[in-house]
Amino acid sequence: MQHPRTSTTAPARHPAHRPSPARPGRRTGRPAALAATVGAVVGLTLLGGPTAHGADNPYERGPAPTESSIEAARGPYAVSETTVSRLSVTGFGGGTVYYPTSTADGTFGAVAVSPGYTGTQSSISWLGPRLASQGFVVLTIDTLSTLDQPDSRGAQLLAALDYLTRSSSVRGRIDSTRLGVMGHSMGGGGSLEAAKARPSLQAAIPLTPWNLDKTWPEIKTPTLIFGADGDTIAPVASHAEPFYNTLPGSLDRAYLELNGATHFTPNTSNTTIAKYSVAWLKRFIDDDTRYEQFLCPLPRPGLTIEEYRGNCPHTS
């Protein structure tokens, strides 16, 4: 474990880590800025007011965030849910989909979440409505076997995203170019596997992750890793920290070590996990720079944060 733990110095910003030409609306320099300005003028002229999600970013969803809104147990969207039977899908063990009830704001990004070794979706179910109420479609999965290893869980997370975007009853609510993965323990290790296998993912969030593979230089997906200072099952010194340290230095990445926490802290509602997960997903799945305020300057150690390392989000 690295010391001192109070260091939160942010490295200098770098150019964007990966262009994404397939995603219209990303900021790509002066031409895009000019187009956005023109679009804003047209929107104001034709509609008598600003466009629904801001002229420069059509992926913004929900009102401007505040400290209280991002820490709240529920966000601005009412949430519905539907059960996915394991008999109706292939590649993963079924689960529950949580999604914003209203379609007034258009499509949303989507996130698949895996439980850990011997766990079921009930162990990570609190994340479903919490994240969905902030403007995401979320699928908390059961795995094919509770004993599945991280590589299998990674493949199952990708199968869950494919189900969401291709055949689920809510596929029309999802923008298939804006996807992310999360997972606890071996599911956290699985989220790293998923990001390695599918670099087009927009965000990965491993929660007290476990994996025998300790090095992840291949990952191109913005990754936020949560560790726990009291974790004796996946100690941070042999799991979360080396995972973070071996991510590319040019990547949008962060490591948050929870203070007074255990390996199983992510299995119950946790404001710190939710707050920074929402900020990460909003910033990198929705390209929503309104959430950078929670990630930069880097959060400082305190009652719930033992340590935070990382960089301020890269700009493009």
Coordinates of N, CA, C and O in Angstrom, one line a residue, residues 29-40:
G29 N -13.5 20.3 -30.9 CA -12.7 21.5 -31.3 C -13.6 22.6 -31.9 O -14.8 22.6 -31.7
R30 N -13.0 23.5 -32.6 CA -13.7 24.7 -33.0 C -14.8 24.4 -33.9 O -15.9 25.0 -33.8
P31 N -14.7 23.5 -34.9 CA -15.9 23.3 -35.8 C -17.1 22.8 -35.0 O -18.2 23.2 -35.2
A32 N -16.8 21.9 -34.1 CA -17.9 21.4 -33.3 C -18.5 22.5 -32.4 O -19.7 22.6 -32.2
A33 N -17.6 23.3 -31.9 CA -18.1 24.4 -31.0 C -19.0 25.4 -31.8 O -20.0 25.9 -31.4
L34 N -18.5 25.6 -33.1 CA -19.3 26.5 -34.0 C -20.7 25.9 -34.3 O -21.7 26.6 -34.2
A35 N -20.7 24.6 -34.6 CA -21.9 23.9 -34.9 C -22.8 24.0 -33.7 O -24.1 24.1 -33.8
A36 N -22.3 23.8 -32.5 CA -23.1 23.8 -31.3 C -23.7 25.2 -31.1 O -24.9 25.3 -30.7
T37 N -22.9 26.2 -31.4 CA -23.4 27.6 -31.2 C -24.6 27.8 -32.2 O -25.6 28.4 -31.8
V38 N -24.4 27.4 -33.5 CA -25.4 27.6 -34.5 C -26.7 26.8 -34.0 O -27.8 27.3 -34.1
G39 N -26.5 25.6 -33.5 CA -27.6 24.8 -33.1 C -28.4 25.5 -32.0 O -29.6 25.4 -31.9
A40 N -27.6 26.1 -31.1 CA -28.3 26.8 -30.0 C -29.1 27.9 -30.4 O -30.3 28.1 -30.0

